[in-house]
PDB file of C-alpha atoms in Angstrom:
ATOM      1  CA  UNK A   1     -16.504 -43.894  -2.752  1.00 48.00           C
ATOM      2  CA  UNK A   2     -12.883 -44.028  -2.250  1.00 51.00           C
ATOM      3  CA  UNK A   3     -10.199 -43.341  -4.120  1.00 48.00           C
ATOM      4  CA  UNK A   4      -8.355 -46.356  -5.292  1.00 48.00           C
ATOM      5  CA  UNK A   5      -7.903 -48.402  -8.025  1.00 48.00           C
ATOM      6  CA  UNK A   6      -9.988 -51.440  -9.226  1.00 67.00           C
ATOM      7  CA  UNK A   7      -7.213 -53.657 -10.225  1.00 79.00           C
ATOM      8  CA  UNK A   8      -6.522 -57.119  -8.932  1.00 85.00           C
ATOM      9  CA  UNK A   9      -3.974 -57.423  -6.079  1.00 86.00           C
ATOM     10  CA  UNK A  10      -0.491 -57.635  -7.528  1.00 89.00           C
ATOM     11  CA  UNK A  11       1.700 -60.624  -6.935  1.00 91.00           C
ATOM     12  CA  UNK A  12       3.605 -59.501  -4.193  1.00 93.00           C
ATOM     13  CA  UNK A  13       0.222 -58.241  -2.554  1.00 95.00           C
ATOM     14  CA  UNK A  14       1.132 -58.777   1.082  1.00 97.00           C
ATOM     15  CA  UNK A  15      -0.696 -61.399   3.173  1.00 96.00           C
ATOM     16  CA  UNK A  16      -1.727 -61.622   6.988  1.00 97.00           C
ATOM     17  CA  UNK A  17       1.145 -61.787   9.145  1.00 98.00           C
ATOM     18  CA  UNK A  18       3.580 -59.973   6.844  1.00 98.00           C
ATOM     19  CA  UNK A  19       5.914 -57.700   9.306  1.00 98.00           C
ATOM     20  CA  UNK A  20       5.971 -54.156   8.475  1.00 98.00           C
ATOM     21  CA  UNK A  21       9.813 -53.463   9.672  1.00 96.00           C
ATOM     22  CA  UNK A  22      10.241 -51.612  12.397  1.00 97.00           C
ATOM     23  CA  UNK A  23      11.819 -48.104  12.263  1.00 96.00           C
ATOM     24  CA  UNK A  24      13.267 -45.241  14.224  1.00 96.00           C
ATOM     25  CA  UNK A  25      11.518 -41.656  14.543  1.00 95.00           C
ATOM     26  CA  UNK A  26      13.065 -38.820  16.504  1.00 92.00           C
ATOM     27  CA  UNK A  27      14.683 -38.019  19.041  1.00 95.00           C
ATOM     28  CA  UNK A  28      12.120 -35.662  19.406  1.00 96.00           C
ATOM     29  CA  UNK A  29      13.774 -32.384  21.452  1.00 96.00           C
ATOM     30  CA  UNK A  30      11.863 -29.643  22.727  1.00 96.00           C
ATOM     31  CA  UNK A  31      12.974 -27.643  19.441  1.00 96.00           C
ATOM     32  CA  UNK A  32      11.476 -30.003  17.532  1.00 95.00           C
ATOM     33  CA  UNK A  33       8.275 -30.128  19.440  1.00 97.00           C
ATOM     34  CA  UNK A  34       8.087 -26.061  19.309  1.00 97.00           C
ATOM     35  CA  UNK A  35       8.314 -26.768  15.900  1.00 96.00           C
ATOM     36  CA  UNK A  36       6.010 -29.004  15.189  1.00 96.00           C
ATOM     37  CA  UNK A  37       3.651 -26.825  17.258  1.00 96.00           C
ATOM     38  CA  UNK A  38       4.499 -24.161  14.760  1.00 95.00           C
ATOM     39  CA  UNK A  39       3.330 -25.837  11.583  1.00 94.00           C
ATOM     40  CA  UNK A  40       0.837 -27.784  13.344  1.00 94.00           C
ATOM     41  CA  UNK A  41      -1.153 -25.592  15.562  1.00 93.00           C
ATOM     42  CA  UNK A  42      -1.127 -27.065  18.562  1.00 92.00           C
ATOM     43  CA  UNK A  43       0.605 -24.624  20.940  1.00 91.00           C
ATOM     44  CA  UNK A  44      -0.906 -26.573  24.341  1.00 88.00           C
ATOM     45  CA  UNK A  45       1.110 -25.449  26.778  1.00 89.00           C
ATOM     46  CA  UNK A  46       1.594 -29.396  27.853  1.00 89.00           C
ATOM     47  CA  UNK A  47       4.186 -29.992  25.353  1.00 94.00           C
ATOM     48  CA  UNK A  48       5.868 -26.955  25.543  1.00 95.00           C
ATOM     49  CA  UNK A  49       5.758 -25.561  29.077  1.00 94.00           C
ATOM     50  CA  UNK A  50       7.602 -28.141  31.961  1.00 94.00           C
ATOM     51  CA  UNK A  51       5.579 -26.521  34.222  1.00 92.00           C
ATOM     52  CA  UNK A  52       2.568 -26.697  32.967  1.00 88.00           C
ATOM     53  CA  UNK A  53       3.286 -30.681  32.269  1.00 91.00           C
ATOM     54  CA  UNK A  54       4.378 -30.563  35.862  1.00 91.00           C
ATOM     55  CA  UNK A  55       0.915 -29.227  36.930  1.00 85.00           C
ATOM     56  CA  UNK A  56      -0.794 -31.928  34.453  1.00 82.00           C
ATOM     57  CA  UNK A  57       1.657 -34.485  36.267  1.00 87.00           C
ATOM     58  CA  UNK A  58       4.188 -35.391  33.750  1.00 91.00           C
ATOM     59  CA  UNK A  59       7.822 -35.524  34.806  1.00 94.00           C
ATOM     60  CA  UNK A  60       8.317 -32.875  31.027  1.00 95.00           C
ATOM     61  CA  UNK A  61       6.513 -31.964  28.492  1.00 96.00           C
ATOM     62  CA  UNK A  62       5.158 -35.000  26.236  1.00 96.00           C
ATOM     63  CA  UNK A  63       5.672 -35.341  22.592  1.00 97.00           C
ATOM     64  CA  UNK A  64       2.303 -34.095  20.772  1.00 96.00           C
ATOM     65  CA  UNK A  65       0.324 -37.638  20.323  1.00 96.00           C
ATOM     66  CA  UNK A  66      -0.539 -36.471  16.608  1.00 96.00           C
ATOM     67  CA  UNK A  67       3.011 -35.929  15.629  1.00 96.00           C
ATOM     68  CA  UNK A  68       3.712 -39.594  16.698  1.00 97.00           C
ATOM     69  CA  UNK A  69       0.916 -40.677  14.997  1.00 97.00           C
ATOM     70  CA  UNK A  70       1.855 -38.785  11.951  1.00 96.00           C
ATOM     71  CA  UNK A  71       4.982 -40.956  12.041  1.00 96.00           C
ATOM     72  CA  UNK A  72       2.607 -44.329  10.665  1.00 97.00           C
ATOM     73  CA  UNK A  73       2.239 -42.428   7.150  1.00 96.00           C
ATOM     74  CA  UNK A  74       5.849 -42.279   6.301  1.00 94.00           C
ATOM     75  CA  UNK A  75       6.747 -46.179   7.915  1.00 95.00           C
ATOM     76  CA  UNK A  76       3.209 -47.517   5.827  1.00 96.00           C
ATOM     77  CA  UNK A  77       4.882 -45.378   2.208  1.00 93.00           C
ATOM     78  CA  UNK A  78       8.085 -46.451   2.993  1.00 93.00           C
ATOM     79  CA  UNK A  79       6.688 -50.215   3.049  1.00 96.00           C
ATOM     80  CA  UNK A  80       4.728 -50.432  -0.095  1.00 95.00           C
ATOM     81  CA  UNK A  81       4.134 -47.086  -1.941  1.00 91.00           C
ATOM     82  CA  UNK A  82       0.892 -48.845  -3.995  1.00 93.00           C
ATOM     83  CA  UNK A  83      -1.149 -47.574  -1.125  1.00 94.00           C
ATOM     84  CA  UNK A  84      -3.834 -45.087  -0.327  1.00 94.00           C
ATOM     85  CA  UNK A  85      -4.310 -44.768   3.422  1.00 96.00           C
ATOM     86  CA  UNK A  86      -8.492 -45.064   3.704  1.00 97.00           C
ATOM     87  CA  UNK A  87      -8.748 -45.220   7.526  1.00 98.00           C
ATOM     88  CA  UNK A  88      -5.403 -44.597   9.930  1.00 98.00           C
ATOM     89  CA  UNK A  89      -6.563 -44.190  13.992  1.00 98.00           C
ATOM     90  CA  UNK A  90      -4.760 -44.340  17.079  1.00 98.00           C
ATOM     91  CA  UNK A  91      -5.194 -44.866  20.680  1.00 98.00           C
ATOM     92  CA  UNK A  92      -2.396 -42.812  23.009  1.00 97.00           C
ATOM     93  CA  UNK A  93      -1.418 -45.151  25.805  1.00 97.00           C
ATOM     94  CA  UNK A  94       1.756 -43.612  27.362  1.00 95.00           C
ATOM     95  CA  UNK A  95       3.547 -40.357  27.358  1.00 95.00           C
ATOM     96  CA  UNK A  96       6.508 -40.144  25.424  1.00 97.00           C
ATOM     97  CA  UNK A  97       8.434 -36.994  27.014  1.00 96.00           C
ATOM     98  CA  UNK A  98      10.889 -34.646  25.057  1.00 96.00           C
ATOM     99  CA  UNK A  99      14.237 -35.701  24.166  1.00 96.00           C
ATOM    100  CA  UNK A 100      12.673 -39.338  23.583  1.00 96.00           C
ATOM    101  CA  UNK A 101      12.379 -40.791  20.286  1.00 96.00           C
ATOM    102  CA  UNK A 102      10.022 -43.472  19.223  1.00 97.00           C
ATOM    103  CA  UNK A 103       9.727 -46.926  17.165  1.00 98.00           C
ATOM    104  CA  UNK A 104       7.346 -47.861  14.596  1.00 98.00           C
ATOM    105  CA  UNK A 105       6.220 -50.930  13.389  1.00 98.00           C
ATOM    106  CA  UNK A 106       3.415 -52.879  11.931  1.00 98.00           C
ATOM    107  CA  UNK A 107       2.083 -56.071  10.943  1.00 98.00           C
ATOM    108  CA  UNK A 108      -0.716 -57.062   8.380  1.00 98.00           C
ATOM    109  CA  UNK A 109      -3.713 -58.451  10.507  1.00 98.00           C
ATOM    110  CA  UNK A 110      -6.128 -59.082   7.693  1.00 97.00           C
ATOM    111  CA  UNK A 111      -5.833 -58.872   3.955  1.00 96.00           C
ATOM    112  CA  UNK A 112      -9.080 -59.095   1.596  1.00 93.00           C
ATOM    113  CA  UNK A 113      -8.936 -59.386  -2.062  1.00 90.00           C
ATOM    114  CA  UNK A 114     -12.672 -58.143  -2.972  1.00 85.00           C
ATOM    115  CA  UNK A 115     -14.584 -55.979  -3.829  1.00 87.00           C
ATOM    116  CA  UNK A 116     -10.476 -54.422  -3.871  1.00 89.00           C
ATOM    117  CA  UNK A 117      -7.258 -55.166  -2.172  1.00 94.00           C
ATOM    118  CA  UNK A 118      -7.246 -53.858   1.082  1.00 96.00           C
ATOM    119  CA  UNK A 119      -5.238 -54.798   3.757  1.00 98.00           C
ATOM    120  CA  UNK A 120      -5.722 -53.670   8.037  1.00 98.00           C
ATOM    121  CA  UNK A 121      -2.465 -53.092   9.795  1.00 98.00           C
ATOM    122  CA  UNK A 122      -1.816 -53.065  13.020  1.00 98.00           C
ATOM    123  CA  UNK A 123       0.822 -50.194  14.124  1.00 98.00           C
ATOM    124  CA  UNK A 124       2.379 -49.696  17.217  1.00 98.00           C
ATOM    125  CA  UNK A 125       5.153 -47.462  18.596  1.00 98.00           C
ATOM    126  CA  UNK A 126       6.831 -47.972  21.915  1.00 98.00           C
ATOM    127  CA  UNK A 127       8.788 -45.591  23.439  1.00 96.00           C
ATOM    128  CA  UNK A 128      12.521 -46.327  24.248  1.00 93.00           C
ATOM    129  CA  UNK A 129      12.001 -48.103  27.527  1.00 93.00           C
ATOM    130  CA  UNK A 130       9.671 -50.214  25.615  1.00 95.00           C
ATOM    131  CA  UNK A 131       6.449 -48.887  26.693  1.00 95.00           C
ATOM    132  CA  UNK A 132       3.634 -49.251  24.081  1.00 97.00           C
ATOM    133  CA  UNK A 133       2.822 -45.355  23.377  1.00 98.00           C
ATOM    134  CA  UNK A 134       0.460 -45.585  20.667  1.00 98.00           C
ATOM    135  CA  UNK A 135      -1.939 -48.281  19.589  1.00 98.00           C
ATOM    136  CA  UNK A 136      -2.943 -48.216  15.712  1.00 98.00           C
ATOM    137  CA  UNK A 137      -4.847 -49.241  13.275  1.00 98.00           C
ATOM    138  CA  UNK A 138      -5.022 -48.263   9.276  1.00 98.00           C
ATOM    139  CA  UNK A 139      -6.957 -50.162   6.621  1.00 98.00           C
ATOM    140  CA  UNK A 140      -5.213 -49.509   2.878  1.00 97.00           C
ATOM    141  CA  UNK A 141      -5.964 -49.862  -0.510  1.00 96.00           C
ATOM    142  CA  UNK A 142      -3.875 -51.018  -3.207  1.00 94.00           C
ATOM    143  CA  UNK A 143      -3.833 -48.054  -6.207  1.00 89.00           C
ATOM    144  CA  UNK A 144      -1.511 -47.835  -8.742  1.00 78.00           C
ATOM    145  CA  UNK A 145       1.536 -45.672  -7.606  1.00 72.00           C
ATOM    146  CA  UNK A 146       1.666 -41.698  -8.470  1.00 67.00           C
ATOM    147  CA  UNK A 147       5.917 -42.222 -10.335  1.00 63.00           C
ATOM    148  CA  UNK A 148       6.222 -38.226  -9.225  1.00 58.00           C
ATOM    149  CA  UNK A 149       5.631 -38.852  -5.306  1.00 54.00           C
TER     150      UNK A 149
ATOM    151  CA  UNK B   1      -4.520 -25.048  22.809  1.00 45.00           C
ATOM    152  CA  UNK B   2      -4.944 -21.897  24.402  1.00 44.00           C
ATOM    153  CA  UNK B   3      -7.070 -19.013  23.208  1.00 45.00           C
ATOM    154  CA  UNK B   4      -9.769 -16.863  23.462  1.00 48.00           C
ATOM    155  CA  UNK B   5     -12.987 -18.151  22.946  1.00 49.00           C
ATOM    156  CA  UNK B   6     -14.329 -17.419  19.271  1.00 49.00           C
ATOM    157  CA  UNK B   7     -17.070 -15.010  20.084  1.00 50.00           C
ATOM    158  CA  UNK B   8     -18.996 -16.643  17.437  1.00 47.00           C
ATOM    159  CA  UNK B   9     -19.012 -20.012  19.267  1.00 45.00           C
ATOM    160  CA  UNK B  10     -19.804 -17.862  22.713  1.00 42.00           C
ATOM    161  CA  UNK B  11     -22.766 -16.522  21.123  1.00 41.00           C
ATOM    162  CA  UNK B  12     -23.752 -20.533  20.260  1.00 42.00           C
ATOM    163  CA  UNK B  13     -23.016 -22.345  23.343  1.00 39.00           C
ATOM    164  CA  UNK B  14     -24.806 -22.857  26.829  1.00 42.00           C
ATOM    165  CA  UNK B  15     -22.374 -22.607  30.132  1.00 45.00           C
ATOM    166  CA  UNK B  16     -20.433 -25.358  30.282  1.00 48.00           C
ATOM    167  CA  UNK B  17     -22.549 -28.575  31.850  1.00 50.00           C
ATOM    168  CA  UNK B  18     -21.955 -32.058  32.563  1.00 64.00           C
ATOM    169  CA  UNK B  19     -23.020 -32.954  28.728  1.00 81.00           C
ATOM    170  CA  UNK B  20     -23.713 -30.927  26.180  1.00 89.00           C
ATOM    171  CA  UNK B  21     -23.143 -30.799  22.216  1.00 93.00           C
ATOM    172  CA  UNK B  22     -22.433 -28.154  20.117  1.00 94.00           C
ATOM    173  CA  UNK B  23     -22.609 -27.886  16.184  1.00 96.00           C
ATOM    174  CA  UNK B  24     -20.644 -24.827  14.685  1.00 97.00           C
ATOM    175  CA  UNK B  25     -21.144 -22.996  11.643  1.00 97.00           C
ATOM    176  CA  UNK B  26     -19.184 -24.471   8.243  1.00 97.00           C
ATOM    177  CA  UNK B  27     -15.712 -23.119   8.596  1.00 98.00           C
ATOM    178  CA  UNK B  28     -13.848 -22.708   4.961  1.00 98.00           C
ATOM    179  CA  UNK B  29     -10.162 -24.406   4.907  1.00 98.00           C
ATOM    180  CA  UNK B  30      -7.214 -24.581   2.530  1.00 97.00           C
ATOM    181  CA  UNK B  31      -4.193 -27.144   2.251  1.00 97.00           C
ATOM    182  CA  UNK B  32      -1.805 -24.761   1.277  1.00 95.00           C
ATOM    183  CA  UNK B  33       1.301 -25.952  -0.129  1.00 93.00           C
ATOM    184  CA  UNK B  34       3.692 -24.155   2.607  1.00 93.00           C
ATOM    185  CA  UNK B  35       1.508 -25.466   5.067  1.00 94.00           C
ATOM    186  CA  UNK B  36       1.678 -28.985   3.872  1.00 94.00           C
ATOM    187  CA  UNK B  37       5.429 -28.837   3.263  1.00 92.00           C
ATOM    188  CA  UNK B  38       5.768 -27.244   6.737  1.00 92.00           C
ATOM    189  CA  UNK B  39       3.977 -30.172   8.381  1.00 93.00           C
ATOM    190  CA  UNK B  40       6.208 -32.926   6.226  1.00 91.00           C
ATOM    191  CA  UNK B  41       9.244 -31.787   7.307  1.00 89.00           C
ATOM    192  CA  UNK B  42       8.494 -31.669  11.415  1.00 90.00           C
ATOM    193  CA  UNK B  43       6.469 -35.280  10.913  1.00 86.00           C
ATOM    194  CA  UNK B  44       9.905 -36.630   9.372  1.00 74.00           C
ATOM    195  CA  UNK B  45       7.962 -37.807   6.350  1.00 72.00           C
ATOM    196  CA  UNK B  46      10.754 -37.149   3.417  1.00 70.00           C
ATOM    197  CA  UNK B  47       8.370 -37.613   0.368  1.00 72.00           C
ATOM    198  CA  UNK B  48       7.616 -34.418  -1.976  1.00 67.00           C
ATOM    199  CA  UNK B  49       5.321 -34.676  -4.626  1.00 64.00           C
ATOM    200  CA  UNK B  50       2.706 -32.586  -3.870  1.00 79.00           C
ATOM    201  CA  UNK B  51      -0.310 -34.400  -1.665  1.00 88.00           C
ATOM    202  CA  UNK B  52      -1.782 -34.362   1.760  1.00 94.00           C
ATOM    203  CA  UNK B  53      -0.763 -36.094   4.261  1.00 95.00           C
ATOM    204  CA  UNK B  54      -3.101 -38.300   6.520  1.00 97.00           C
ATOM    205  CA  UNK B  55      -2.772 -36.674   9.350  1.00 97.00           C
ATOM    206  CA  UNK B  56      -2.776 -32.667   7.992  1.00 96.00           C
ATOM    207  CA  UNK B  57      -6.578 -32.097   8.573  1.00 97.00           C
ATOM    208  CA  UNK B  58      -5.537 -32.088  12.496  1.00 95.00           C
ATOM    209  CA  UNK B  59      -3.983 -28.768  11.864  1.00 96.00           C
ATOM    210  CA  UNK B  60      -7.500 -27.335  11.343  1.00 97.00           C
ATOM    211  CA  UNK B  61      -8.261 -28.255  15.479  1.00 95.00           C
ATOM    212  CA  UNK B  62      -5.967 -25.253  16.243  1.00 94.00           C
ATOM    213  CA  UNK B  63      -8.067 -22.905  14.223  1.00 96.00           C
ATOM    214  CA  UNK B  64      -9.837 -20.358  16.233  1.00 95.00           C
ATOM    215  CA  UNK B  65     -13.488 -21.329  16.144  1.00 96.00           C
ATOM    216  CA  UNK B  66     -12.276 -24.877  16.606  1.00 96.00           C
ATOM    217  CA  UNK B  67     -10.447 -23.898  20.287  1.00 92.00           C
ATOM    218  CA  UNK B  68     -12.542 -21.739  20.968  1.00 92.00           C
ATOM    219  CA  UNK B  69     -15.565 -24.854  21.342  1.00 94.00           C
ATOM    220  CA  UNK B  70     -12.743 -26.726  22.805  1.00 92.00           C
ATOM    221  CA  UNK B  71     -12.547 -24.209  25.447  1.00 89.00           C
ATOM    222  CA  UNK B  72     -16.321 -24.003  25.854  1.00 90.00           C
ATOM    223  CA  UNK B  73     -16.339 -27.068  26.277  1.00 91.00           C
ATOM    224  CA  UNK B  74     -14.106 -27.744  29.063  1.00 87.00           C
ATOM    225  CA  UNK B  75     -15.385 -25.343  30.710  1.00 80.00           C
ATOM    226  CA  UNK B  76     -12.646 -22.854  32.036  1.00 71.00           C
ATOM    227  CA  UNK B  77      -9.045 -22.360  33.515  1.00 74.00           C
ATOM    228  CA  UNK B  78      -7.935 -25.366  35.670  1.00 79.00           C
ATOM    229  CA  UNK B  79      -8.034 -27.848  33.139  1.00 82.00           C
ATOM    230  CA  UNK B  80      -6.213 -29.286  29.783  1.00 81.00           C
ATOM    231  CA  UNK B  81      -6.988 -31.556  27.401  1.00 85.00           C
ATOM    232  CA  UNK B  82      -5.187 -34.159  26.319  1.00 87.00           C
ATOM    233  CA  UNK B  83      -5.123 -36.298  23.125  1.00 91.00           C
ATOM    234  CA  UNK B  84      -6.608 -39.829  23.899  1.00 95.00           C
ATOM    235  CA  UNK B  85      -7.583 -40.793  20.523  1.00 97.00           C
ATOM    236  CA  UNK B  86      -7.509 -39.752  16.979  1.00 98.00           C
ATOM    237  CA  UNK B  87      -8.817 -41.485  13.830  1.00 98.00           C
ATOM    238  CA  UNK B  88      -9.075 -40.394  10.020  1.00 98.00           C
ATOM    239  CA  UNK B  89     -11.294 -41.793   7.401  1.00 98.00           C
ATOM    240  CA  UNK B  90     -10.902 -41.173   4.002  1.00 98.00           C
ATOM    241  CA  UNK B  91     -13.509 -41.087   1.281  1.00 96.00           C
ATOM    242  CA  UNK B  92     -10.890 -39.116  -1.304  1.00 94.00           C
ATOM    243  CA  UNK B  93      -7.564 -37.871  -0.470  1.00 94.00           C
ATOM    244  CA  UNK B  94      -7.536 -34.339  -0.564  1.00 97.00           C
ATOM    245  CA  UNK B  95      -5.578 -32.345  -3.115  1.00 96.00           C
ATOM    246  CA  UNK B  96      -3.296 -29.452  -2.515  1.00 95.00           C
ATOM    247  CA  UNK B  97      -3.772 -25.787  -3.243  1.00 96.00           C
ATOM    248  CA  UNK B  98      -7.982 -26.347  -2.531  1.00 97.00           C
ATOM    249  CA  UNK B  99     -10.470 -25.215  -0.587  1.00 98.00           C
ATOM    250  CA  UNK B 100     -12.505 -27.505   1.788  1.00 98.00           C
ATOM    251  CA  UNK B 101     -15.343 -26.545   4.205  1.00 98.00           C
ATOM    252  CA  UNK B 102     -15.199 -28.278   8.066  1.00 98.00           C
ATOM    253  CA  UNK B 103     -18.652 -29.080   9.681  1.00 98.00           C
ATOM    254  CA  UNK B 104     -17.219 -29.561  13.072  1.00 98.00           C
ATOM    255  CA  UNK B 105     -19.394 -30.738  16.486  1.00 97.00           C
ATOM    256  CA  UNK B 106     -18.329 -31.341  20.207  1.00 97.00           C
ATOM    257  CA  UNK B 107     -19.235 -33.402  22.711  1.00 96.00           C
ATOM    258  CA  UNK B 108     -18.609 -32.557  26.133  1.00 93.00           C
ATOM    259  CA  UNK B 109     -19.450 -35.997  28.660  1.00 91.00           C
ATOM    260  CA  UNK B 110     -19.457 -35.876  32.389  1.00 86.00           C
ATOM    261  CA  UNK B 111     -18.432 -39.768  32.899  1.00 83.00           C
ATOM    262  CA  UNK B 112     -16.129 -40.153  31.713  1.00 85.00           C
ATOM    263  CA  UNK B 113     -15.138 -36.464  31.681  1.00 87.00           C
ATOM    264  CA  UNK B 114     -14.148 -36.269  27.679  1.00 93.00           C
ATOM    265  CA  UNK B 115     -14.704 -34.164  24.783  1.00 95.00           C
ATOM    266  CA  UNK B 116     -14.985 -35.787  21.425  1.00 97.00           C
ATOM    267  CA  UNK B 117     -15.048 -33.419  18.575  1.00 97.00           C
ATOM    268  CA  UNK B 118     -16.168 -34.726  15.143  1.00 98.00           C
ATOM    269  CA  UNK B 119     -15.672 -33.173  11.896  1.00 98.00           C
ATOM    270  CA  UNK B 120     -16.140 -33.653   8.311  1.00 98.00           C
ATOM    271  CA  UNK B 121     -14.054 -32.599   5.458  1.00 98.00           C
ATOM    272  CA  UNK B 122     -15.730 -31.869   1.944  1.00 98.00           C
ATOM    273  CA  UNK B 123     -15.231 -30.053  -0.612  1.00 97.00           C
ATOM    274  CA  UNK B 124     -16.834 -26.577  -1.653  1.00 95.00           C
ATOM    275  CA  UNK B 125     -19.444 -28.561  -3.977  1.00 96.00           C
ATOM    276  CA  UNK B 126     -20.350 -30.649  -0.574  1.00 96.00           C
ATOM    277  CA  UNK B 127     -19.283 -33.923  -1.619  1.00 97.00           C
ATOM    278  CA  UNK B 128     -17.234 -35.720   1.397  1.00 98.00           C
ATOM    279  CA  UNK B 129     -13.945 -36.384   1.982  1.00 98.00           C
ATOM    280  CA  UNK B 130     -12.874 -37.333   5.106  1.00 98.00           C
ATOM    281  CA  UNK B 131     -14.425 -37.710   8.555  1.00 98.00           C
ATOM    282  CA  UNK B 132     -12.091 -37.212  11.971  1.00 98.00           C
ATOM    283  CA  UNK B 133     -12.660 -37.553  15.113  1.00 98.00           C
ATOM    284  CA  UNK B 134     -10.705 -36.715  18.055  1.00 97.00           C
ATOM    285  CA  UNK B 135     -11.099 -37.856  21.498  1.00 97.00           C
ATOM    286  CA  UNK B 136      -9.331 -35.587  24.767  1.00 94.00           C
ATOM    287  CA  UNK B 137      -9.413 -36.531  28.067  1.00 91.00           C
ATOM    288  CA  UNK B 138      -9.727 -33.169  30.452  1.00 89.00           C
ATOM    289  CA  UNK B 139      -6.942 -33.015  33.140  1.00 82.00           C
ATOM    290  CA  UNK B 140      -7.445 -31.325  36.166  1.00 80.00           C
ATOM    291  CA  UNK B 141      -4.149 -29.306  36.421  1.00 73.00           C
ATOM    292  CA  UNK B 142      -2.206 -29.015  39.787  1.00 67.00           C
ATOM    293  CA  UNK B 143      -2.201 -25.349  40.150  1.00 56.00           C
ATOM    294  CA  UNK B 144       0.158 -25.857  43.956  1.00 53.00           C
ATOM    295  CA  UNK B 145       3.280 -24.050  42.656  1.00 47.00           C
ATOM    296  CA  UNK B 146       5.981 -26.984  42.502  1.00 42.00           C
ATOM    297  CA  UNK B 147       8.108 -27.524  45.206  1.00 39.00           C
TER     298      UNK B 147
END
């Protein structure tokens, strides 16, 4: 059972096709990634270390793959914040090292109206030179929006 | 995602083989509201307002029974693992300030060499929340010191 409402699509319910503009997170430094190790737990050396990306054949130390991914939840709120995120996954095709940021957009593949509005995007972020870094998908749900988030 | 191995998953799990799965015991989580603010701000998400976001239950892989199977799993110094997939599906989002339980299993496959861990969220009256799972590739490391 998830959580969203059973109202009708509202008129400005987006269809398939719809862009999701594209937007700008990071630069991500090393700081940044020693922080987000901090609140996030994951301390592999890989991000952290240039050696130890070295040894795993990086030319530095990658940005964490979650914390890019986490990046999808802010672009998808900043869209449309009638939303609850039911499914969000991602494949990570390239390495996006330190000091790189990344760019974020989306497009509406599919939208279905019943049982309840729900929409699948597809998300994608490329790294600066281009390169496609992550691969995403997330199916939402239209609920009425929370007026204290 | 280095640690020492959780003695209680050492007491569970075989030596590491080309496949093998291991279940661990129900591990009780919070989403604490420092830890959720914590992860907002370094995620560059600028909303307040008191939920979870998406992503937050991959915090709990760093816990110490959770890299502790990882390391089980892959089987010793000499390798890494490295994030190949993730996905999240929700049933309910979860609510801050509450307790949540984590049944958690890895998979350890030979060919491809992967782990895929699996893990459900619920809450302390067992009803489900969310499902992850997360997919790592394990990377031989170049131990040659570089030139």
């Amino acid at each position: 059972m998830i959580e969203a409402g059973i109202e009708p699509a509202p008129p400005d319910w987006p269809r398939a096709g719809d862009e999701i503009r594209a937007q700008n997170f990071g630069p991500f430094a090393r700081e940044a990634l020693a922080r987000y190790a901090a609140v996030s737990g994951d301390d592999n050396p890989l991000h952290l270390d240039p050696n130890a990306a070295r040894a795993a054949g990086l030319a530095g130390p990658p940005v964490h793959g979650m914390l890019m991914l986490s990046c999808f939840e802010p672009l998808i709120m900043r869209w449309r914040r009638d939303l609850f995120i039911a499914r969000l996954s991602g494949k990570f095709l390239r390495p996006v090292l330190a000091g790189e940021g990344i760019r974020v957009s989306g497009r509406v593949m599919r939208r279905r109206d019943v049982p309840r509005p729900e929409l699948t995007l597809r998300l994608i972020a490329r790294a600066q030179n281009n390169d496609l870094a992550i691969l995403g998908e997330a199916a939402v749900l239209y609920k009425i929006p929370d007026p204290l988030s | 995602m280095k640690a020492a191995p959780d003695p209680r998953v050492a007491a569970l799990a075989p030596e590491p083989c080309a496949d093998m799965l291991i279940r661990l015991p129900p591990i009780r989580v919070r989403t604490g509201a420092g830890e959720v603010a914590g992860f907002l701000r370094e995620t560059g998400d600028a909303r307040t307002g008191g939920f979870v976001p998406v992503t937050f239950p991959a915090r709990w892989l760093a816990l110490p029974a959770i890299r502790g199977l990882i390391l089980q799993l892959i089987g010793g110094d000499g390798f890494l693992p490295v994030h190949e997939a993730q996905s999240f599906a929700y049933e309910h989002e979860l609510q801050i300030e509450t307790d949540y339980v984590l049944a958690v299993e890895g998979r350890r496959t030979a060919k491809p060499p992967r782990l895929t861990l699996k893990m459900a969220v619920s809450t302390s009256q067992g009803e489900i929340c969310a499902h992850l799972e997360t997919v790592l590739r394990i990377v031989p490391l170049n131990l040659e010191p570089a030139s």
